[in-house]
Amino acid sequence: MDPARTAPSHAASPTPATPLVVVEDLARTFDVSAPWLNRVLERKPRQWLHAVDGVSFDIPRGQTLALVGESGCGKSTVARLLVGLYRPTRGRFVFDGQDAHAAYGSAQGRQLRRRIQMIFQDPYASLNPRWRVEDIIAEPLREHGLLSDAAALRERVGELLRSVGLSPHDMVKYPHQFSGGQRQRISIARALATKPDFLVCDEPTSALDVSVQAQVLNIMKDLQRQQGLTYLFISHNLAVVRHVSDQVGVMYLGRLVELADKRTLFAQPRHPYTRMLLEAIPKLHATGQARTPVQGEVPNPLNPPSGCAFHPRCPHADARCKAERPALQTIGGVRVACHAVQEGRI
């Protein structure tokens, strides 16, 4: 008998791929104190705004994580931290195994920025009105030294315009000659110019009407399939998030309160805040039924509540919720920060 046939196999079993994006305990605090003289004369203490406070998540290569929440919850600050527009107060952003914030300040920073690009919210403000489309899209190619020949630049710009559903003939035009949806397509083409791996999309469709939103989102999904792109998608529109995301993270006052697979989160939301957001969405099959509006207001971030920040608006809050801030824990495959869920009360 052949020993090779009878010997047990010691081949390593396949392991899950390392996520492209790993965010660990990311935080950003801003000093919003009054000027020194005012503080001395009025005897005021320094004030700190905890815009992002201990956010952690992973994004597998080729997938989309959406961050949602009400205005001021910190989701756009997370976006700016990941692209290096802000330095974190604490925490790490690891991109493809590399500490990104350490690299941003080193010789590897330029290479890293080529692989991480951002699509901004306002297509009217993010494009230089004095530049032709050709110059707008070609700028990152020139800055990163990817192309220098004029003919090659024009050819590449034409390819990028075609990839977002525009004509190469549009490169001689100025931004004011395009609609909002077309301008956002130009912004996407510019972000794709350096062949990035990771796109941070800060509410890229919020300034567009619904029909144009659908066109832009479909283009982004097609590009993701074709090029294997990884997205962080910032939005307050849950219908958009349901269309584009693989995972959804819900933020409240600078912290993640729930992180789950898209289907799980929309079918069985666990955190009371997530439930409140989803219940506020109009439903076609619920004609004539009363809607549950979003209750209360977001607390002042300069003076947040003790314990769980959501407890003043939560119908399940108890004494522990008011005194102790819940940690994000995995329960039934969902990461949730809620004492009521962890104790089985809801």
mmCIF file of C-alpha atoms in Angstrom:
data_model
loop_
_atom_site.group_PDB
_atom_site.id
_atom_site.type_symbol
_atom_site.label_atom_id
_atom_site.label_comp_id
_atom_site.label_asym_id
_atom_site.label_seq_id
_atom_site.Cartn_x
_atom_site.Cartn_y
_atom_site.Cartn_z
ATOM 1 C CA MET A 1 0.000 0.000 0.000
ATOM 2 C CA ASP A 2 1.256 3.434 -0.904
ATOM 3 C CA PRO A 3 2.066 5.345 2.346
ATOM 4 C CA ALA A 4 1.284 8.555 0.560
ATOM 5 C CA ARG A 5 -2.305 7.386 0.155
ATOM 6 C CA THR A 6 -2.786 6.409 3.803
ATOM 7 C CA ALA A 7 -0.932 9.198 5.559
ATOM 8 C CA PRO A 8 -3.216 11.873 6.978
ATOM 9 C CA SER A 9 -3.201 15.141 5.110
ATOM 10 C CA HIS A 10 -1.524 18.023 6.937
ATOM 11 C CA ALA A 11 -2.242 20.604 4.254
ATOM 12 C CA ALA A 12 -3.350 23.859 5.763
ATOM 13 C CA SER A 13 -7.021 24.584 5.348
ATOM 14 C CA PRO A 14 -7.801 27.776 3.465
ATOM 15 C CA THR A 15 -8.105 30.813 5.707
ATOM 16 C CA PRO A 16 -10.237 33.871 5.069
ATOM 17 C CA ALA A 17 -8.484 36.614 3.159
ATOM 18 C CA THR A 18 -7.105 39.459 5.231
ATOM 19 C CA PRO A 19 -9.438 42.483 4.964
ATOM 20 C CA LEU A 20 -8.126 45.289 2.789
ATOM 21 C CA VAL A 21 -9.244 47.890 5.350
ATOM 22 C CA VAL A 22 -8.912 47.426 9.120
ATOM 23 C CA VAL A 23 -9.922 50.253 11.457
ATOM 24 C CA GLU A 24 -9.092 49.806 15.146
ATOM 25 C CA ASP A 25 -10.366 52.071 17.945
ATOM 26 C CA LEU A 26 -10.243 55.146 15.703
ATOM 27 C CA ALA A 27 -10.922 58.445 17.461
ATOM 28 C CA ARG A 28 -10.704 62.136 16.665
ATOM 29 C CA THR A 29 -11.141 64.903 19.228
ATOM 30 C CA PHE A 30 -11.348 68.593 18.321
ATOM 31 C CA ASP A 31 -10.482 71.467 20.642
ATOM 32 C CA VAL A 32 -13.472 73.831 20.390
ATOM 33 C CA SER A 33 -12.538 75.988 23.386
ATOM 34 C CA ALA A 34 -13.035 79.723 23.447
ATOM 35 C CA PRO A 35 -9.880 81.836 22.945
ATOM 36 C CA TRP A 36 -7.447 81.862 25.862
ATOM 37 C CA LEU A 37 -8.292 85.398 27.016
ATOM 38 C CA ASN A 38 -12.031 84.674 27.041
ATOM 39 C CA ARG A 39 -11.448 81.542 29.110
ATOM 40 C CA VAL A 40 -9.372 83.491 31.628
ATOM 41 C CA LEU A 41 -11.796 86.415 31.950
ATOM 42 C CA GLU A 42 -14.946 84.293 31.967
ATOM 43 C CA ARG A 43 -13.359 81.396 33.889
ATOM 44 C CA LYS A 44 -14.420 78.853 31.301
ATOM 45 C CA PRO A 45 -12.775 75.438 30.977
ATOM 46 C CA ARG A 46 -11.472 74.060 27.717
ATOM 47 C CA GLN A 47 -14.032 72.218 25.621
ATOM 48 C CA TRP A 48 -13.443 69.098 23.552
ATOM 49 C CA LEU A 49 -15.617 67.625 20.840
ATOM 50 C CA HIS A 50 -15.337 63.840 20.487
ATOM 51 C CA ALA A 51 -16.342 63.654 16.822
ATOM 52 C CA VAL A 52 -15.262 60.010 16.482
ATOM 53 C CA ASP A 53 -14.815 57.890 19.592
ATOM 54 C CA GLY A 54 -13.462 54.348 19.328
ATOM 55 C CA VAL A 55 -14.733 53.188 15.930
ATOM 56 C CA SER A 56 -13.578 49.752 14.700
ATOM 57 C CA PHE A 57 -14.512 47.828 11.542
ATOM 58 C CA ASP A 58 -13.074 45.743 8.689
ATOM 59 C CA ILE A 59 -13.845 45.876 4.963
ATOM 60 C CA PRO A 60 -12.996 42.793 2.882
ATOM 61 C CA ARG A 61 -11.498 43.426 -0.536
ATOM 62 C CA GLY A 62 -14.121 44.108 -3.191
ATOM 63 C CA GLN A 63 -16.952 44.795 -0.738
ATOM 64 C CA THR A 64 -18.839 47.875 0.459
ATOM 65 C CA LEU A 65 -19.319 49.012 4.045
ATOM 66 C CA ALA A 66 -21.920 51.737 4.494
ATOM 67 C CA LEU A 67 -21.895 54.056 7.505
ATOM 68 C CA VAL A 68 -25.262 55.604 8.340
ATOM 69 C CA GLY A 69 -26.609 57.898 11.006
ATOM 70 C CA GLU A 70 -28.124 61.305 11.617
ATOM 71 C CA SER A 71 -26.218 64.482 10.826
ATOM 72 C CA GLY A 72 -23.352 65.097 13.238
ATOM 73 C CA CYS A 73 -22.825 61.430 14.163
ATOM 74 C CA GLY A 74 -19.211 61.458 12.914
ATOM 75 C CA LYS A 75 -19.456 59.432 9.720
ATOM 76 C CA SER A 76 -17.905 62.125 7.488
ATOM 77 C CA THR A 77 -15.114 62.604 10.032
ATOM 78 C CA VAL A 78 -14.335 58.887 9.702
ATOM 79 C CA ALA A 79 -14.076 59.387 5.935
ATOM 80 C CA ARG A 80 -11.641 62.271 6.328
ATOM 81 C CA LEU A 81 -9.556 60.298 8.810
ATOM 82 C CA LEU A 82 -9.169 57.414 6.365
ATOM 83 C CA VAL A 83 -7.972 59.582 3.482
ATOM 84 C CA GLY A 84 -5.536 61.499 5.684
ATOM 85 C CA LEU A 85 -7.324 64.857 5.786
ATOM 86 C CA TYR A 86 -7.389 64.551 9.597
ATOM 87 C CA ARG A 87 -4.900 62.908 11.938
ATOM 88 C CA PRO A 88 -6.477 60.551 14.486
ATOM 89 C CA THR A 89 -6.313 61.332 18.190
ATOM 90 C CA ARG A 90 -5.898 57.607 18.769
ATOM 91 C CA GLY A 91 -6.411 54.317 16.987
ATOM 92 C CA ARG A 92 -5.112 52.793 13.761
ATOM 93 C CA PHE A 93 -6.125 52.512 10.137
ATOM 94 C CA VAL A 94 -4.400 49.532 8.528
ATOM 95 C CA PHE A 95 -4.612 49.417 4.734
ATOM 96 C CA ASP A 96 -3.497 46.213 3.018
ATOM 97 C CA GLY A 97 -1.343 45.356 6.047
ATOM 98 C CA GLN A 98 0.250 48.819 6.305
ATOM 99 C CA ASP A 99 -0.326 51.430 9.012
ATOM 100 C CA ALA A 100 -1.826 54.132 6.820
ATOM 101 C CA HIS A 101 -1.471 57.112 9.152
ATOM 102 C CA ALA A 102 2.204 56.353 9.718
ATOM 103 C CA ALA A 103 2.677 56.029 5.954
ATOM 104 C CA TYR A 104 0.900 59.327 5.187
ATOM 105 C CA GLY A 105 3.761 61.200 6.821
ATOM 106 C CA SER A 106 6.521 59.145 5.198
ATOM 107 C CA ALA A 107 7.990 58.490 1.773
ATOM 108 C CA GLN A 108 5.324 55.815 1.170
ATOM 109 C CA GLY A 109 2.550 58.375 1.569
ATOM 110 C CA ARG A 110 2.320 59.254 -2.126
ATOM 111 C CA GLN A 111 1.979 55.599 -3.136
ATOM 112 C CA LEU A 112 -0.678 55.052 -0.482
ATOM 113 C CA ARG A 113 -2.673 58.097 -1.548
ATOM 114 C CA ARG A 114 -2.660 56.764 -5.098
ATOM 115 C CA ARG A 115 -4.423 53.631 -3.846
ATOM 116 C CA ILE A 116 -6.939 55.492 -1.640
ATOM 117 C CA GLN A 117 -9.166 58.106 -3.257
ATOM 118 C CA MET A 118 -12.264 60.022 -2.213
ATOM 119 C CA ILE A 119 -15.505 61.050 -3.908
ATOM 120 C CA PHE A 120 -16.880 64.186 -2.274
ATOM 121 C CA GLN A 121 -20.473 65.037 -1.497
ATOM 122 C CA ASP A 122 -21.014 68.208 -3.520
ATOM 123 C CA PRO A 123 -20.337 67.861 -7.269
ATOM 124 C CA TYR A 124 -20.682 71.628 -7.626
ATOM 125 C CA ALA A 125 -17.973 72.515 -5.103
ATOM 126 C CA SER A 126 -15.512 69.664 -5.679
ATOM 127 C CA LEU A 127 -14.633 70.588 -9.289
ATOM 128 C CA ASN A 128 -12.574 73.663 -10.191
ATOM 129 C CA PRO A 129 -14.878 75.862 -12.336
ATOM 130 C CA ARG A 130 -11.896 77.404 -14.169
ATOM 131 C CA TRP A 131 -10.499 74.085 -15.379
ATOM 132 C CA ARG A 132 -11.588 72.008 -18.321
ATOM 133 C CA VAL A 133 -12.682 68.449 -17.594
ATOM 134 C CA GLU A 134 -9.501 67.166 -19.224
ATOM 135 C CA ASP A 135 -7.346 69.046 -16.703
ATOM 136 C CA ILE A 136 -9.530 68.022 -13.743
ATOM 137 C CA ILE A 137 -9.262 64.309 -14.491
ATOM 138 C CA ALA A 138 -5.618 64.456 -15.602
ATOM 139 C CA GLU A 139 -4.431 66.289 -12.465
ATOM 140 C CA PRO A 140 -3.932 63.152 -10.291
ATOM 141 C CA LEU A 141 -2.159 61.434 -13.198
ATOM 142 C CA ARG A 142 0.312 64.318 -13.417
ATOM 143 C CA GLU A 143 0.723 64.702 -9.650
ATOM 144 C CA HIS A 144 1.550 61.028 -9.175
ATOM 145 C CA GLY A 145 3.778 60.922 -12.237
ATOM 146 C CA LEU A 146 1.727 58.165 -13.861
ATOM 147 C CA LEU A 147 1.557 59.827 -17.282
ATOM 148 C CA SER A 148 3.320 62.850 -18.731
ATOM 149 C CA ASP A 149 2.860 62.560 -22.489
ATOM 150 C CA ALA A 150 0.014 64.825 -23.661
ATOM 151 C CA ALA A 151 -1.404 62.288 -26.116
ATOM 152 C CA ALA A 152 -1.337 59.502 -23.526
ATOM 153 C CA LEU A 153 -3.035 61.764 -20.983
ATOM 154 C CA ARG A 154 -5.845 62.623 -23.394
ATOM 155 C CA GLU A 155 -6.327 58.963 -24.256
ATOM 156 C CA ARG A 156 -6.503 57.994 -20.574
ATOM 157 C CA VAL A 157 -8.954 60.823 -19.812
ATOM 158 C CA GLY A 158 -11.135 59.624 -22.687
ATOM 159 C CA GLU A 159 -11.108 56.068 -21.285
ATOM 160 C CA LEU A 160 -12.103 57.320 -17.848
ATOM 161 C CA LEU A 161 -14.959 59.408 -19.251
ATOM 162 C CA ARG A 162 -16.271 56.414 -21.184
ATOM 163 C CA SER A 163 -16.090 54.268 -18.041
ATOM 164 C CA VAL A 164 -18.550 56.597 -16.267
ATOM 165 C CA GLY A 165 -20.917 56.946 -19.212
ATOM 166 C CA LEU A 166 -19.653 60.241 -20.658
ATOM 167 C CA SER A 167 -18.147 60.997 -24.051
ATOM 168 C CA PRO A 168 -14.435 61.699 -24.647
ATOM 169 C CA HIS A 169 -15.606 64.840 -26.454
ATOM 170 C CA ASP A 170 -16.725 66.199 -23.062
ATOM 171 C CA MET A 171 -13.127 66.692 -21.948
ATOM 172 C CA VAL A 172 -12.934 70.147 -23.558
ATOM 173 C CA LYS A 173 -15.927 71.437 -21.569
ATOM 174 C CA TYR A 174 -16.080 73.220 -18.206
ATOM 175 C CA PRO A 175 -17.986 71.946 -15.129
ATOM 176 C CA HIS A 176 -20.794 74.520 -15.478
ATOM 177 C CA GLN A 177 -21.779 72.912 -18.787
ATOM 178 C CA PHE A 178 -22.845 69.692 -17.036
ATOM 179 C CA SER A 179 -25.760 68.650 -14.852
ATOM 180 C CA GLY A 180 -25.236 67.618 -11.231
ATOM 181 C CA GLY A 181 -25.248 63.926 -12.088
ATOM 182 C CA GLN A 182 -22.745 64.433 -14.894
ATOM 183 C CA ARG A 183 -20.483 66.429 -12.581
ATOM 184 C CA GLN A 184 -20.509 63.612 -10.069
ATOM 185 C CA ARG A 185 -19.547 61.206 -12.856
ATOM 186 C CA ILE A 186 -16.581 63.471 -13.575
ATOM 187 C CA SER A 187 -15.667 63.316 -9.871
ATOM 188 C CA ILE A 188 -15.805 59.518 -10.030
ATOM 189 C CA ALA A 189 -13.623 59.502 -13.154
ATOM 190 C CA ARG A 190 -11.078 61.707 -11.383
ATOM 191 C CA ALA A 191 -11.052 59.373 -8.364
ATOM 192 C CA LEU A 192 -10.467 56.380 -10.659
ATOM 193 C CA ALA A 193 -7.608 58.027 -12.557
ATOM 194 C CA THR A 194 -4.860 56.565 -10.352
ATOM 195 C CA LYS A 195 -6.396 53.046 -10.411
ATOM 196 C CA PRO A 196 -7.148 53.004 -6.670
ATOM 197 C CA ASP A 197 -8.089 49.955 -4.624
ATOM 198 C CA PHE A 198 -10.210 51.788 -2.034
ATOM 199 C CA LEU A 199 -12.735 54.581 -2.583
ATOM 200 C CA VAL A 200 -14.142 56.620 0.290
ATOM 201 C CA CYS A 201 -17.518 57.944 -0.873
ATOM 202 C CA ASP A 202 -18.849 60.772 1.311
ATOM 203 C CA GLU A 203 -22.567 60.985 0.477
ATOM 204 C CA PRO A 204 -21.828 61.025 -3.277
ATOM 205 C CA THR A 205 -25.501 61.089 -4.304
ATOM 206 C CA SER A 206 -27.133 63.246 -1.617
ATOM 207 C CA ALA A 207 -27.065 66.399 -3.781
ATOM 208 C CA LEU A 208 -28.714 64.627 -6.744
ATOM 209 C CA ASP A 209 -32.352 63.898 -7.562
ATOM 210 C CA VAL A 210 -33.629 60.340 -7.266
ATOM 211 C CA SER A 211 -33.427 59.350 -10.944
ATOM 212 C CA VAL A 212 -29.861 60.639 -11.249
ATOM 213 C CA GLN A 213 -28.934 58.959 -7.944
ATOM 214 C CA ALA A 214 -29.876 55.590 -9.424
ATOM 215 C CA GLN A 215 -27.716 56.189 -12.507
ATOM 216 C CA VAL A 216 -24.662 57.160 -10.456
ATOM 217 C CA LEU A 217 -25.103 54.247 -8.029
ATOM 218 C CA ASN A 218 -25.409 51.759 -10.891
ATOM 219 C CA ILE A 219 -22.207 53.125 -12.434
ATOM 220 C CA MET A 220 -20.418 52.735 -9.096
ATOM 221 C CA LYS A 221 -21.617 49.135 -8.703
ATOM 222 C CA ASP A 222 -20.572 48.294 -12.274
ATOM 223 C CA LEU A 223 -17.116 49.771 -11.684
ATOM 224 C CA GLN A 224 -16.797 47.799 -8.455
ATOM 225 C CA ARG A 225 -17.543 44.543 -10.265
ATOM 226 C CA GLN A 226 -15.204 45.340 -13.153
ATOM 227 C CA GLN A 227 -12.253 46.660 -11.148
ATOM 228 C CA GLY A 228 -12.628 44.904 -7.786
ATOM 229 C CA LEU A 229 -12.960 48.193 -5.901
ATOM 230 C CA THR A 230 -13.553 48.393 -2.157
ATOM 231 C CA TYR A 231 -15.918 51.133 -0.942
ATOM 232 C CA LEU A 232 -16.611 52.939 2.299
ATOM 233 C CA PHE A 233 -19.986 54.520 1.549
ATOM 234 C CA ILE A 234 -21.183 57.348 3.800
ATOM 235 C CA SER A 235 -24.903 58.100 3.642
ATOM 236 C CA HIS A 236 -27.976 59.072 5.616
ATOM 237 C CA ASN A 237 -30.291 57.549 2.985
ATOM 238 C CA LEU A 238 -31.142 53.999 4.028
ATOM 239 C CA ALA A 239 -32.701 53.169 0.648
ATOM 240 C CA VAL A 240 -29.401 53.988 -1.055
ATOM 241 C CA VAL A 241 -27.469 52.000 1.550
ATOM 242 C CA ARG A 242 -29.672 48.963 0.990
ATOM 243 C CA HIS A 243 -28.881 49.124 -2.731
ATOM 244 C CA VAL A 244 -25.095 49.457 -2.566
ATOM 245 C CA SER A 245 -23.785 47.900 0.659
ATOM 246 C CA ASP A 246 -22.599 44.491 1.820
ATOM 247 C CA GLN A 247 -22.242 45.527 5.474
ATOM 248 C CA VAL A 248 -23.870 48.408 7.345
ATOM 249 C CA GLY A 249 -22.523 50.275 10.360
ATOM 250 C CA VAL A 250 -24.864 52.537 12.327
ATOM 251 C CA MET A 251 -23.223 55.483 14.082
ATOM 252 C CA TYR A 252 -24.561 57.605 16.898
ATOM 253 C CA LEU A 253 -22.699 60.504 18.486
ATOM 254 C CA GLY A 254 -19.267 59.388 17.303
ATOM 255 C CA ARG A 255 -19.602 55.669 18.071
ATOM 256 C CA LEU A 256 -20.709 52.548 16.220
ATOM 257 C CA VAL A 257 -23.849 51.159 17.854
ATOM 258 C CA GLU A 258 -24.504 48.323 15.380
ATOM 259 C CA LEU A 259 -22.528 46.601 12.628
ATOM 260 C CA ALA A 260 -24.051 43.789 10.602
ATOM 261 C CA ASP A 261 -24.509 42.202 7.221
ATOM 262 C CA LYS A 262 -26.942 44.257 5.132
ATOM 263 C CA ARG A 263 -29.667 41.600 4.943
ATOM 264 C CA THR A 264 -29.489 40.888 8.663
ATOM 265 C CA LEU A 265 -29.596 44.542 9.660
ATOM 266 C CA PHE A 266 -32.600 45.418 7.503
ATOM 267 C CA ALA A 267 -34.484 42.217 8.388
ATOM 268 C CA GLN A 268 -33.685 42.056 12.120
ATOM 269 C CA PRO A 269 -32.248 45.305 13.501
ATOM 270 C CA ARG A 270 -31.040 44.844 17.068
ATOM 271 C CA HIS A 271 -30.132 48.276 18.451
ATOM 272 C CA PRO A 272 -33.090 50.515 19.401
ATOM 273 C CA TYR A 273 -31.587 53.379 17.384
ATOM 274 C CA THR A 274 -31.335 51.217 14.253
ATOM 275 C CA ARG A 275 -34.936 50.124 14.778
ATOM 276 C CA MET A 276 -36.039 53.721 15.124
ATOM 277 C CA LEU A 277 -34.312 54.724 11.885
ATOM 278 C CA LEU A 278 -35.820 51.824 9.937
ATOM 279 C CA GLU A 279 -39.314 52.342 11.352
ATOM 280 C CA ALA A 280 -39.235 55.937 10.114
ATOM 281 C CA ILE A 281 -38.921 54.799 6.475
ATOM 282 C CA PRO A 282 -42.249 54.970 4.557
ATOM 283 C CA LYS A 283 -43.443 51.507 3.457
ATOM 284 C CA LEU A 284 -45.509 50.891 0.315
ATOM 285 C CA HIS A 285 -47.429 48.003 1.900
ATOM 286 C CA ALA A 286 -48.278 50.026 5.017
ATOM 287 C CA THR A 287 -50.654 52.539 3.415
ATOM 288 C CA GLY A 288 -52.927 54.078 6.006
ATOM 289 C CA GLN A 289 -50.789 52.999 8.932
ATOM 290 C CA ALA A 290 -49.228 55.529 11.267
ATOM 291 C CA ARG A 291 -45.488 56.029 10.824
ATOM 292 C CA THR A 292 -43.146 55.991 13.797
ATOM 293 C CA PRO A 293 -41.113 59.199 13.550
ATOM 294 C CA VAL A 294 -37.553 59.491 14.796
ATOM 295 C CA GLN A 295 -37.938 60.420 18.452
ATOM 296 C CA GLY A 296 -36.153 63.280 20.198
ATOM 297 C CA GLU A 297 -33.035 65.160 19.186
ATOM 298 C CA VAL A 298 -29.374 64.216 19.063
ATOM 299 C CA PRO A 299 -27.780 65.413 22.353
ATOM 300 C CA ASN A 300 -25.252 68.208 22.403
ATOM 301 C CA PRO A 301 -21.945 66.516 21.467
ATOM 302 C CA LEU A 302 -20.076 68.987 23.690
ATOM 303 C CA ASN A 303 -22.041 67.700 26.676
ATOM 304 C CA PRO A 304 -23.058 64.120 25.850
ATOM 305 C CA PRO A 305 -25.218 62.065 28.224
ATOM 306 C CA SER A 306 -23.588 59.742 30.720
ATOM 307 C CA GLY A 307 -23.579 56.025 30.034
ATOM 308 C CA CYS A 308 -25.162 55.100 26.720
ATOM 309 C CA ALA A 309 -25.471 58.265 24.644
ATOM 310 C CA PHE A 310 -28.804 57.060 23.247
ATOM 311 C CA HIS A 311 -30.517 56.491 26.596
ATOM 312 C CA PRO A 312 -32.473 59.828 26.655
ATOM 313 C CA ARG A 313 -34.279 58.710 23.473
ATOM 314 C CA CYS A 314 -34.454 54.963 24.152
ATOM 315 C CA PRO A 315 -37.694 53.265 25.310
ATOM 316 C CA HIS A 316 -35.682 50.380 26.826
ATOM 317 C CA ALA A 317 -33.226 52.433 28.910
ATOM 318 C CA ASP A 318 -32.731 51.549 32.571
ATOM 319 C CA ALA A 319 -30.397 52.645 35.357
ATOM 320 C CA ARG A 320 -27.447 50.706 33.928
ATOM 321 C CA CYS A 321 -27.876 52.392 30.533
ATOM 322 C CA LYS A 322 -27.694 55.801 32.203
ATOM 323 C CA ALA A 323 -24.532 54.965 34.150
ATOM 324 C CA GLU A 324 -22.468 52.569 32.009
ATOM 325 C CA ARG A 325 -21.515 52.960 28.360
ATOM 326 C CA PRO A 326 -22.041 49.653 26.501
ATOM 327 C CA ALA A 327 -19.200 48.098 24.521
ATOM 328 C CA LEU A 328 -19.639 46.815 20.985
ATOM 329 C CA GLN A 329 -20.083 43.044 21.380
ATOM 330 C CA THR A 330 -20.860 40.245 18.931
ATOM 331 C CA ILE A 331 -24.272 38.702 19.602
ATOM 332 C CA GLY A 332 -25.700 36.221 17.122
ATOM 333 C CA GLY A 333 -23.343 37.322 14.368
ATOM 334 C CA VAL A 334 -24.159 41.015 14.852
ATOM 335 C CA ARG A 335 -21.951 43.533 16.622
ATOM 336 C CA VAL A 336 -24.138 45.700 18.810
ATOM 337 C CA ALA A 337 -23.539 48.145 21.674
ATOM 338 C CA CYS A 338 -26.667 47.909 23.811
ATOM 339 C CA HIS A 339 -27.202 46.669 27.367
ATOM 340 C CA ALA A 340 -30.815 45.723 26.620
ATOM 341 C CA VAL A 341 -29.763 43.480 23.731
ATOM 342 C CA GLN A 342 -26.863 41.974 25.672
ATOM 343 C CA GLU A 343 -29.149 41.218 28.634
ATOM 344 C CA GLY A 344 -31.862 39.740 26.406
ATOM 345 C CA ARG A 345 -34.436 42.411 27.284
ATOM 346 C CA ILE A 346 -35.104 43.099 23.586
#
